[in-house]
PDB file of C-alpha atoms in Angstrom:
ATOM      1  CA  MET A 925      -0.057   0.008  -0.023  1.00 46.00           C
ATOM      2  CA  ALA A 926       2.808   2.364   0.941  1.00 54.00           C
ATOM      3  CA  ASN A 927       4.623   1.643  -2.385  1.00 63.00           C
ATOM      4  CA  GLU A 928       1.323   2.301  -4.272  1.00 60.00           C
ATOM      5  CA  GLU A 929       0.917   5.719  -2.523  1.00 64.00           C
ATOM      6  CA  THR A 930       4.552   6.642  -3.283  1.00 64.00           C
ATOM      7  CA  LYS A 931       4.062   5.762  -6.928  1.00 67.00           C
ATOM      8  CA  LEU A 932       0.826   7.743  -7.033  1.00 63.00           C
ATOM      9  CA  TRP A 933       2.507  10.912  -5.744  1.00 62.00           C
ATOM     10  CA  ASP A 934       5.661  10.489  -7.785  1.00 63.00           C
ATOM     11  CA  ASP A 935       3.298  10.434 -10.816  1.00 65.00           C
ATOM     12  CA  VAL A 936       1.375  13.437  -9.594  1.00 62.00           C
ATOM     13  CA  TRP A 937       4.562  15.486  -9.254  1.00 64.00           C
ATOM     14  CA  ASN A 938       6.082  14.134 -12.389  1.00 66.00           C
ATOM     15  CA  LYS A 939       2.995  15.397 -14.215  1.00 64.00           C
ATOM     16  CA  ASN A 940       3.226  18.858 -12.622  1.00 64.00           C
ATOM     17  CA  ILE A 941       2.946  21.407 -15.477  1.00 57.00           C
ATOM     18  CA  GLU A 942       4.428  24.260 -13.477  1.00 75.00           C
ATOM     19  CA  SER A 943       8.091  25.123 -14.216  1.00 84.00           C
ATOM     20  CA  ILE A 944      10.651  26.062 -11.502  1.00 89.00           C
ATOM     21  CA  GLU A 945      10.495  29.532 -12.924  1.00 91.00           C
ATOM     22  CA  GLN A 946       6.771  29.853 -12.524  1.00 88.00           C
ATOM     23  CA  VAL A 947       6.746  28.621  -8.935  1.00 91.00           C
ATOM     24  CA  TYR A 948       9.782  30.815  -8.190  1.00 94.00           C
ATOM     25  CA  LEU A 949       7.981  33.897  -9.329  1.00 92.00           C
ATOM     26  CA  GLU A 950       4.802  33.071  -7.536  1.00 91.00           C
ATOM     27  CA  ILE A 951       6.604  32.610  -4.201  1.00 94.00           C
ATOM     28  CA  LYS A 952       8.699  35.771  -4.613  1.00 93.00           C
ATOM     29  CA  ASN A 953       5.557  37.811  -5.611  1.00 90.00           C
ATOM     30  CA  SER A 954       3.596  36.438  -2.712  1.00 89.00           C
ATOM     31  CA  LEU A 955       5.794  38.203  -0.151  1.00 89.00           C
ATOM     32  CA  ASN A 956       4.081  41.464  -0.905  1.00 85.00           C
ATOM     33  CA  ASN A 957       0.875  40.486  -2.690  1.00 81.00           C
ATOM     34  CA  SER A 958      -0.581  37.398  -0.951  1.00 83.00           C
ATOM     35  CA  ILE A 959      -3.541  37.793   1.384  1.00 82.00           C
ATOM     36  CA  ALA A 960      -3.107  34.236   2.399  1.00 84.00           C
ATOM     37  CA  LEU A 961       0.525  34.747   3.358  1.00 90.00           C
ATOM     38  CA  GLN A 962      -0.400  37.887   5.377  1.00 90.00           C
ATOM     39  CA  LEU A 963      -2.973  35.848   7.258  1.00 90.00           C
ATOM     40  CA  LEU A 964      -0.519  33.115   7.931  1.00 93.00           C
ATOM     41  CA  LYS A 965       2.116  35.622   9.229  1.00 94.00           C
ATOM     42  CA  THR A 966      -0.493  37.346  11.445  1.00 93.00           C
ATOM     43  CA  HIS A 967      -1.326  34.049  13.170  1.00 93.00           C
ATOM     44  CA  ILE A 968       2.311  33.056  13.578  1.00 96.00           C
ATOM     45  CA  LEU A 969       3.337  36.400  15.060  1.00 95.00           C
ATOM     46  CA  LYS A 970       0.551  36.005  17.674  1.00 93.00           C
ATOM     47  CA  ARG A 971       2.591  33.135  19.075  1.00 93.00           C
ATOM     48  CA  PHE A 972       6.206  34.130  18.164  1.00 95.00           C
ATOM     49  CA  ASN A 973       7.944  37.582  18.160  1.00 90.00           C
ATOM     50  CA  GLN A 974       9.337  37.055  14.718  1.00 95.00           C
ATOM     51  CA  ILE A 975       9.535  34.577  11.905  1.00 97.00           C
ATOM     52  CA  ASP A 976      13.231  34.961  11.305  1.00 97.00           C
ATOM     53  CA  GLY A 977      15.068  32.186  13.091  1.00 97.00           C
ATOM     54  CA  LEU A 978      12.067  29.935  13.670  1.00 98.00           C
ATOM     55  CA  LYS A 979      12.554  26.178  12.915  1.00 98.00           C
ATOM     56  CA  VAL A 980       9.790  25.107  10.521  1.00 98.00           C
ATOM     57  CA  ILE A 981       9.070  21.656   9.141  1.00 98.00           C
ATOM     58  CA  GLU A 982       6.532  20.983   6.393  1.00 98.00           C
ATOM     59  CA  ILE A 983       5.384  17.349   6.248  1.00 98.00           C
ATOM     60  CA  GLY A 984       3.773  15.842   3.181  1.00 95.00           C
ATOM     61  CA  ALA A 985       5.525  18.812   1.691  1.00 94.00           C
ATOM     62  CA  GLY A 986       5.813  18.066  -2.019  1.00 91.00           C
ATOM     63  CA  TYR A 987       8.118  20.875  -3.056  1.00 92.00           C
ATOM     64  CA  GLY A 988       7.415  22.970  -0.074  1.00 95.00           C
ATOM     65  CA  ARG A 989       5.819  26.025  -1.642  1.00 94.00           C
ATOM     66  CA  THR A 990       4.462  27.386   1.655  1.00 95.00           C
ATOM     67  CA  ALA A 991       7.596  26.603   3.695  1.00 97.00           C
ATOM     68  CA  ALA A 992       9.600  28.451   1.043  1.00 97.00           C
ATOM     69  CA  LYS A 993       7.644  31.657   1.678  1.00 96.00           C
ATOM     70  CA  LEU A 994       8.560  31.333   5.385  1.00 97.00           C
ATOM     71  CA  GLY A 995      12.092  30.586   4.428  1.00 97.00           C
ATOM     72  CA  LEU A 996      12.379  33.878   2.565  1.00 97.00           C
ATOM     73  CA  LEU A 997      11.268  35.472   5.765  1.00 96.00           C
ATOM     74  CA  GLY A 998      14.114  33.915   7.659  1.00 97.00           C
ATOM     75  CA  ALA A 999      12.686  30.623   8.930  1.00 98.00           C
ATOM     76  CA  ASP A1000      15.015  27.517   8.956  1.00 98.00           C
ATOM     77  CA  ILE A1001      13.250  25.074   6.681  1.00 98.00           C
ATOM     78  CA  THR A1002      13.015  21.202   6.779  1.00 98.00           C
ATOM     79  CA  LEU A1003      10.760  19.306   4.325  1.00 98.00           C
ATOM     80  CA  LEU A1004       9.492  15.720   4.600  1.00 97.00           C
ATOM     81  CA  ASP A1005       7.793  13.724   1.892  1.00 95.00           C
ATOM     82  CA  ASN A1006       7.876  10.221   0.513  1.00 92.00           C
ATOM     83  CA  SER A1007       8.209  11.248  -3.187  1.00 89.00           C
ATOM     84  CA  LEU A1008      11.598  11.418  -4.841  1.00 90.00           C
ATOM     85  CA  GLU A1009      10.106  13.466  -7.735  1.00 88.00           C
ATOM     86  CA  ALA A1010       8.954  16.158  -5.272  1.00 90.00           C
ATOM     87  CA  LYS A1011      12.321  16.156  -3.666  1.00 93.00           C
ATOM     88  CA  LYS A1012      14.156  16.771  -7.066  1.00 92.00           C
ATOM     89  CA  PHE A1013      11.810  19.706  -7.796  1.00 92.00           C
ATOM     90  CA  ALA A1014      12.154  21.150  -4.243  1.00 94.00           C
ATOM     91  CA  GLU A1015      15.898  21.022  -4.337  1.00 96.00           C
ATOM     92  CA  GLU A1016      16.040  22.960  -7.600  1.00 95.00           C
ATOM     93  CA  LEU A1017      13.492  25.412  -6.395  1.00 96.00           C
ATOM     94  CA  TYR A1018      15.095  26.150  -3.071  1.00 97.00           C
ATOM     95  CA  LYS A1019      18.546  26.523  -4.761  1.00 97.00           C
ATOM     96  CA  LYS A1020      17.090  29.122  -7.055  1.00 97.00           C
ATOM     97  CA  LEU A1021      15.427  30.812  -4.062  1.00 97.00           C
ATOM     98  CA  GLN A1022      18.717  30.619  -2.140  1.00 97.00           C
ATOM     99  CA  ILE A1023      16.992  28.991   0.899  1.00 97.00           C
ATOM    100  CA  PRO A1024      19.016  26.336   2.756  1.00 96.00           C
ATOM    101  CA  LEU A1025      17.018  23.036   2.765  1.00 96.00           C
ATOM    102  CA  ASN A1026      16.951  19.757   4.660  1.00 96.00           C
ATOM    103  CA  TYR A1027      14.777  17.192   2.869  1.00 97.00           C
ATOM    104  CA  TYR A1028      13.829  13.832   4.216  1.00 97.00           C
ATOM    105  CA  THR A1029      12.240  11.159   1.833  1.00 95.00           C
ATOM    106  CA  ILE A1030      10.460   8.927   4.318  1.00 93.00           C
ATOM    107  CA  ASN A1031       6.958   7.556   5.234  1.00 93.00           C
ATOM    108  CA  LEU A1032       5.288   9.588   7.931  1.00 94.00           C
ATOM    109  CA  PHE A1033       3.813   6.531   9.528  1.00 94.00           C
ATOM    110  CA  ASN A1034       7.072   4.632   9.554  1.00 94.00           C
ATOM    111  CA  ILE A1035       9.824   7.034  10.590  1.00 95.00           C
ATOM    112  CA  PRO A1036      13.176   5.281  11.535  1.00 95.00           C
ATOM    113  CA  GLU A1037      14.274   5.778  15.101  1.00 96.00           C
ATOM    114  CA  ASP A1038      17.479   7.610  14.105  1.00 96.00           C
ATOM    115  CA  ILE A1039      15.430  10.167  12.104  1.00 96.00           C
ATOM    116  CA  GLN A1040      12.909  10.477  14.998  1.00 97.00           C
ATOM    117  CA  LYS A1041      15.847  11.535  17.214  1.00 97.00           C
ATOM    118  CA  LYS A1042      16.750  14.256  14.721  1.00 96.00           C
ATOM    119  CA  LEU A1043      13.266  15.548  14.111  1.00 98.00           C
ATOM    120  CA  PHE A1044      10.910  14.921  16.992  1.00 98.00           C
ATOM    121  CA  ASN A1045      10.452  17.832  19.471  1.00 98.00           C
ATOM    122  CA  LYS A1046      12.820  19.961  17.442  1.00 98.00           C
ATOM    123  CA  PHE A1047      10.561  22.506  15.685  1.00 98.00           C
ATOM    124  CA  ASP A1048       8.749  25.696  16.516  1.00 98.00           C
ATOM    125  CA  ILE A1049       6.189  25.150  13.741  1.00 98.00           C
ATOM    126  CA  CYS A1050       4.976  22.068  11.869  1.00 98.00           C
ATOM    127  CA  ILE A1051       2.907  22.770   8.739  1.00 98.00           C
ATOM    128  CA  SER A1052       1.084  20.768   6.091  1.00 98.00           C
ATOM    129  CA  PHE A1053      -1.071  21.895   3.202  1.00 96.00           C
ATOM    130  CA  GLY A1054      -3.116  19.235   1.605  1.00 93.00           C
ATOM    131  CA  LEU A1055      -2.031  16.188   3.588  1.00 96.00           C
ATOM    132  CA  ASN A1056      -4.516  14.986   6.240  1.00 97.00           C
ATOM    133  CA  GLU A1057      -7.392  14.510   3.908  1.00 96.00           C
ATOM    134  CA  HIS A1058      -5.602  11.739   2.014  1.00 94.00           C
ATOM    135  CA  PHE A1059      -5.878   9.303   4.859  1.00 94.00           C
ATOM    136  CA  ASP A1060      -8.901   7.305   6.159  1.00 93.00           C
ATOM    137  CA  GLU A1061      -9.854   5.383   9.272  1.00 88.00           C
ATOM    138  CA  ASP A1062      -7.172   5.272  12.042  1.00 93.00           C
ATOM    139  CA  LYS A1063      -4.608   7.171  10.045  1.00 95.00           C
ATOM    140  CA  ARG A1064      -7.088  10.042   9.518  1.00 96.00           C
ATOM    141  CA  LYS A1065      -6.881  10.766  13.248  1.00 97.00           C
ATOM    142  CA  GLU A1066      -3.250   9.757  13.722  1.00 97.00           C
ATOM    143  CA  ILE A1067      -1.919  12.285  11.181  1.00 97.00           C
ATOM    144  CA  TRP A1068      -3.154  15.225  13.346  1.00 98.00           C
ATOM    145  CA  TYR A1069      -1.105  13.853  16.329  1.00 97.00           C
ATOM    146  CA  ILE A1070       1.966  13.146  14.100  1.00 97.00           C
ATOM    147  CA  HIS A1071       2.279  16.880  13.495  1.00 98.00           C
ATOM    148  CA  GLN A1072       2.565  17.417  17.270  1.00 98.00           C
ATOM    149  CA  LYS A1073       5.539  14.922  17.533  1.00 98.00           C
ATOM    150  CA  PHE A1074       7.737  17.300  15.682  1.00 98.00           C
ATOM    151  CA  LEU A1075       6.972  20.314  17.901  1.00 98.00           C
ATOM    152  CA  LYS A1076       8.883  21.796  20.803  1.00 97.00           C
ATOM    153  CA  GLU A1077       6.886  22.189  24.030  1.00 94.00           C
ATOM    154  CA  LYS A1078       5.240  25.437  22.905  1.00 92.00           C
ATOM    155  CA  GLY A1079       5.204  24.699  19.251  1.00 97.00           C
ATOM    156  CA  LEU A1080       2.370  25.430  16.824  1.00 97.00           C
ATOM    157  CA  ALA A1081       0.864  23.081  14.197  1.00 98.00           C
ATOM    158  CA  ILE A1082      -0.674  24.685  11.094  1.00 98.00           C
ATOM    159  CA  VAL A1083      -2.767  22.424   8.889  1.00 98.00           C
ATOM    160  CA  GLU A1084      -4.714  23.169   5.776  1.00 97.00           C
ATOM    161  CA  VAL A1085      -7.588  20.779   4.757  1.00 97.00           C
ATOM    162  CA  PRO A1086     -10.335  20.964   2.292  1.00 97.00           C
ATOM    163  CA  ASN A1087     -13.657  22.269   3.572  1.00 97.00           C
ATOM    164  CA  ALA A1088     -16.323  19.543   3.433  1.00 97.00           C
ATOM    165  CA  ASN A1089     -19.095  22.282   3.356  1.00 97.00           C
ATOM    166  CA  CYS A1090     -17.667  24.070   0.285  1.00 96.00           C
ATOM    167  CA  ILE A1091     -20.112  23.661  -2.545  1.00 95.00           C
ATOM    168  CA  LEU A1092     -17.621  24.515  -5.297  1.00 93.00           C
ATOM    169  CA  TYR A1093     -15.088  22.021  -3.964  1.00 94.00           C
ATOM    170  CA  ARG A1094     -17.679  19.296  -3.784  1.00 95.00           C
ATOM    171  CA  LEU A1095     -18.945  19.901  -7.302  1.00 91.00           C
ATOM    172  CA  TRP A1096     -15.505  19.979  -8.782  1.00 90.00           C
ATOM    173  CA  LYS A1097     -14.445  16.794  -6.870  1.00 92.00           C
ATOM    174  CA  PHE A1098     -17.640  15.057  -8.017  1.00 93.00           C
ATOM    175  CA  PHE A1099     -17.324  15.784 -11.733  1.00 88.00           C
ATOM    176  CA  ALA A1100     -13.476  15.142 -11.722  1.00 86.00           C
ATOM    177  CA  GLU A1101     -14.024  11.722 -10.244  1.00 90.00           C
ATOM    178  CA  ARG A1102     -16.915  11.033 -12.518  1.00 90.00           C
ATOM    179  CA  PHE A1103     -14.927  11.840 -15.675  1.00 85.00           C
ATOM    180  CA  ASN A1104     -11.666  10.228 -14.569  1.00 84.00           C
ATOM    181  CA  ALA A1105      -9.905  13.548 -14.105  1.00 79.00           C
ATOM    182  CA  TRP A1106      -9.198  13.163 -10.404  1.00 83.00           C
ATOM    183  CA  GLU A1107      -5.493  12.580 -10.082  1.00 80.00           C
ATOM    184  CA  VAL A1108      -4.618  12.684  -6.331  1.00 83.00           C
ATOM    185  CA  GLY A1109      -6.063   9.383  -5.081  1.00 86.00           C
ATOM    186  CA  PHE A1110      -8.195   9.120  -1.948  1.00 92.00           C
ATOM    187  CA  GLU A1111      -9.308  12.473  -0.525  1.00 94.00           C
ATOM    188  CA  LYS A1112     -11.940  13.072   2.143  1.00 96.00           C
ATOM    189  CA  PRO A1113     -12.605  16.674   3.236  1.00 97.00           C
ATOM    190  CA  PHE A1114     -13.075  17.789   6.946  1.00 98.00           C
ATOM    191  CA  THR A1115     -15.675  19.673   8.887  1.00 97.00           C
ATOM    192  CA  ILE A1116     -14.679  21.794  11.807  1.00 97.00           C
ATOM    193  CA  SER A1117     -16.845  19.593  14.033  1.00 97.00           C
ATOM    194  CA  GLU A1118     -14.849  16.493  13.016  1.00 97.00           C
ATOM    195  CA  ILE A1119     -11.588  18.230  13.672  1.00 98.00           C
ATOM    196  CA  THR A1120     -12.741  19.478  17.018  1.00 98.00           C
ATOM    197  CA  LYS A1121     -13.670  15.796  17.870  1.00 97.00           C
ATOM    198  CA  ILE A1122     -10.291  14.555  16.811  1.00 97.00           C
ATOM    199  CA  LEU A1123      -8.355  17.279  18.859  1.00 97.00           C
ATOM    200  CA  GLY A1124     -10.695  17.302  21.800  1.00 96.00           C
ATOM    201  CA  TYR A1125     -11.312  21.000  21.582  1.00 96.00           C
ATOM    202  CA  LYS A1126     -12.270  23.544  18.950  1.00 97.00           C
ATOM    203  CA  PRO A1127      -9.108  24.986  17.404  1.00 97.00           C
ATOM    204  CA  GLU A1128      -8.466  28.417  15.976  1.00 95.00           C
ATOM    205  CA  TYR A1129      -9.050  28.437  12.247  1.00 95.00           C
ATOM    206  CA  PHE A1130      -9.835  30.607   9.184  1.00 92.00           C
ATOM    207  CA  GLY A1131     -11.039  29.935   5.652  1.00 92.00           C
ATOM    208  CA  TRP A1132      -8.451  30.837   3.055  1.00 86.00           C
ATOM    209  CA  SER A1133     -10.559  32.931   0.716  1.00 86.00           C
ATOM    210  CA  PHE A1134     -14.110  32.649  -0.814  1.00 86.00           C
ATOM    211  CA  TYR A1135     -12.981  34.753  -3.848  1.00 83.00           C
ATOM    212  CA  GLY A1136      -9.867  32.703  -4.187  1.00 82.00           C
ATOM    213  CA  THR A1137     -12.002  29.591  -4.146  1.00 86.00           C
ATOM    214  CA  ILE A1138     -14.092  30.873  -7.023  1.00 84.00           C
ATOM    215  CA  ASN A1139     -10.936  31.679  -8.966  1.00 81.00           C
ATOM    216  CA  LEU A1140      -9.511  28.212  -8.222  1.00 78.00           C
ATOM    217  CA  TYR A1141     -12.540  26.022  -9.015  1.00 80.00           C
ATOM    218  CA  ILE A1142     -13.883  28.083 -11.918  1.00 77.00           C
ATOM    219  CA  PHE A1143     -11.275  30.171 -13.672  1.00 69.00           C
ATOM    220  CA  ASP A1144      -8.131  28.087 -12.893  1.00 71.00           C
ATOM    221  CA  LYS A1145      -9.736  24.734 -13.443  1.00 64.00           C
ATOM    222  CA  ILE A1146     -11.324  25.848 -16.668  1.00 65.00           C
ATOM    223  CA  SER A1147      -7.982  27.153 -17.868  1.00 62.00           C
ATOM    224  CA  ARG A1148      -6.354  23.804 -16.991  1.00 64.00           C
ATOM    225  CA  VAL A1149      -8.970  22.009 -19.098  1.00 61.00           C
ATOM    226  CA  ILE A1150      -8.308  24.353 -22.029  1.00 60.00           C
ATOM    227  CA  TYR A1151      -4.651  23.928 -21.590  1.00 57.00           C
ATOM    228  CA  ASN A1152      -4.993  20.101 -21.654  1.00 57.00           C
ATOM    229  CA  LEU A1153      -7.194  20.222 -24.737  1.00 61.00           C
ATOM    230  CA  ILE A1154      -4.714  22.414 -26.618  1.00 59.00           C
ATOM    231  CA  HIS A1155      -1.755  20.144 -25.654  1.00 54.00           C
ATOM    232  CA  TYR A1156      -3.711  16.843 -25.832  1.00 52.00           C
ATOM    233  CA  HIS A1157      -1.282  15.050 -28.174  1.00 50.00           C
ATOM    234  CA  SER A1158       1.862  16.114 -26.301  1.00 53.00           C
ATOM    235  CA  LEU A1159       0.291  15.064 -22.990  1.00 45.00           C
ATOM    236  CA  ARG A1160      -0.637  11.671 -24.407  1.00 52.00           C
ATOM    237  CA  ARG A1161       2.981  11.130 -25.412  1.00 52.00           C
ATOM    238  CA  GLY A1162       4.000  11.871 -21.833  1.00 51.00           C
ATOM    239  CA  LYS A1163       5.425  15.231 -22.485  1.00 50.00           C
ATOM    240  CA  ASN A1164       4.658  18.222 -20.264  1.00 50.00           C
ATOM    241  CA  PRO A1165       4.722  21.402 -22.377  1.00 47.00           C
ATOM    242  CA  GLU A1166       5.466  24.535 -20.393  1.00 51.00           C
ATOM    243  CA  GLY A1167       3.016  27.430 -20.241  1.00 48.00           C
ATOM    244  CA  LYS A1168      -0.102  28.261 -18.567  1.00 49.00           C
ATOM    245  CA  ILE A1169      -3.405  29.830 -19.535  1.00 43.00           C
ATOM    246  CA  ASN A1170      -4.776  32.399 -17.124  1.00 50.00           C
ATOM    247  CA  LEU A1171      -8.403  33.456 -17.226  1.00 44.00           C
ATOM    248  CA  ILE A1172      -9.294  36.620 -15.471  1.00 49.00           C
ATOM    249  CA  GLY A1173     -10.693  36.023 -11.960  1.00 50.00           C
ATOM    250  CA  PHE A1174     -11.853  37.952  -8.930  1.00 51.00           C
ATOM    251  CA  LYS A1175      -9.526  40.293  -7.103  1.00 63.00           C
ATOM    252  CA  LEU A1176      -8.694  38.589  -3.834  1.00 65.00           C
ATOM    253  CA  LYS A1177     -10.121  40.191  -0.682  1.00 75.00           C
ATOM    254  CA  ARG A1178     -11.637  39.116   2.647  1.00 78.00           C
ATOM    255  CA  SER A1179     -15.274  38.144   2.702  1.00 85.00           C
ATOM    256  CA  ILE A1180     -17.852  37.119   5.305  1.00 90.00           C
ATOM    257  CA  LEU A1181     -18.180  33.821   3.396  1.00 90.00           C
ATOM    258  CA  ASP A1182     -14.422  32.880   3.945  1.00 90.00           C
ATOM    259  CA  ASN A1183     -15.057  30.683   7.057  1.00 91.00           C
ATOM    260  CA  TYR A1184     -18.046  29.015   5.297  1.00 92.00           C
ATOM    261  CA  GLN A1185     -17.413  28.583   1.540  1.00 94.00           C
ATOM    262  CA  SER A1186     -13.662  28.775   1.145  1.00 93.00           C
ATOM    263  CA  GLY A1187     -12.354  25.611  -0.460  1.00 92.00           C
ATOM    264  CA  SER A1188     -10.126  24.983   2.570  1.00 94.00           C
ATOM    265  CA  TYR A1189      -9.648  25.660   6.254  1.00 95.00           C
ATOM    266  CA  VAL A1190      -6.327  26.553   7.906  1.00 96.00           C
ATOM    267  CA  ILE A1191      -6.293  25.077  11.413  1.00 97.00           C
ATOM    268  CA  PHE A1192      -3.971  26.173  14.271  1.00 97.00           C
ATOM    269  CA  TYR A1193      -3.443  23.947  17.309  1.00 97.00           C
ATOM    270  CA  ASN A1194      -0.750  23.289  19.991  1.00 94.00           C
ATOM    271  CA  LYS A1195       1.522  20.376  20.887  1.00 88.00           C
TER     272      LYS A1195
END
């Protein structure tokens, strides 16, 4: 099962149509223009005096897009994922961003003892963005506690998960699965009530962005479909032509619907 999951995510990252340059520019531009990053910084600074010097680990990291943004703000970054394809991309990306990087390619549910000694109880912040929803049954609960194992005594876990109540997310997932366009394997979104039950208390949280969700599930997804149609023959031959079609979307701003109809929640909880 573990080998099947590794192959799945190697395939996902191998099919990634974003280039190093595209991700590099998005990360650099986000430092001044990203509402999501500003929200994240605000919540981190409620706990810590500054981001510079914080030890941050992103688990299930892929190429560590969010961690990289914190790295540019001075955080010390470690990434953990079981995909070698993601590691290759991350190493190139972080080199271009000039961010020092420690990357561990291991299974979160089977971490060797020598690695546990290096990583457990060593970090101020443990983050994941799009990880917990890919597990079911006992692992669905366990993954929330695994984040805590990496934290120092007063550390902070920050976890993004899809919002089970988001109508646009549900519709996109339904049609993607129905037409064999769903590429990321098992995914089960969360409600705040389920997370509260798992943790034993209601955590602090916010919805990323209602307007951003519209952009993602309407404009961005449609542009991805158009891109795939244009490059259909190249993609069938296993080639990933660079480039991206951008349709105009909403200007990102906060909304009273953010905590209800955003595509995902960001959860904050303690060790």
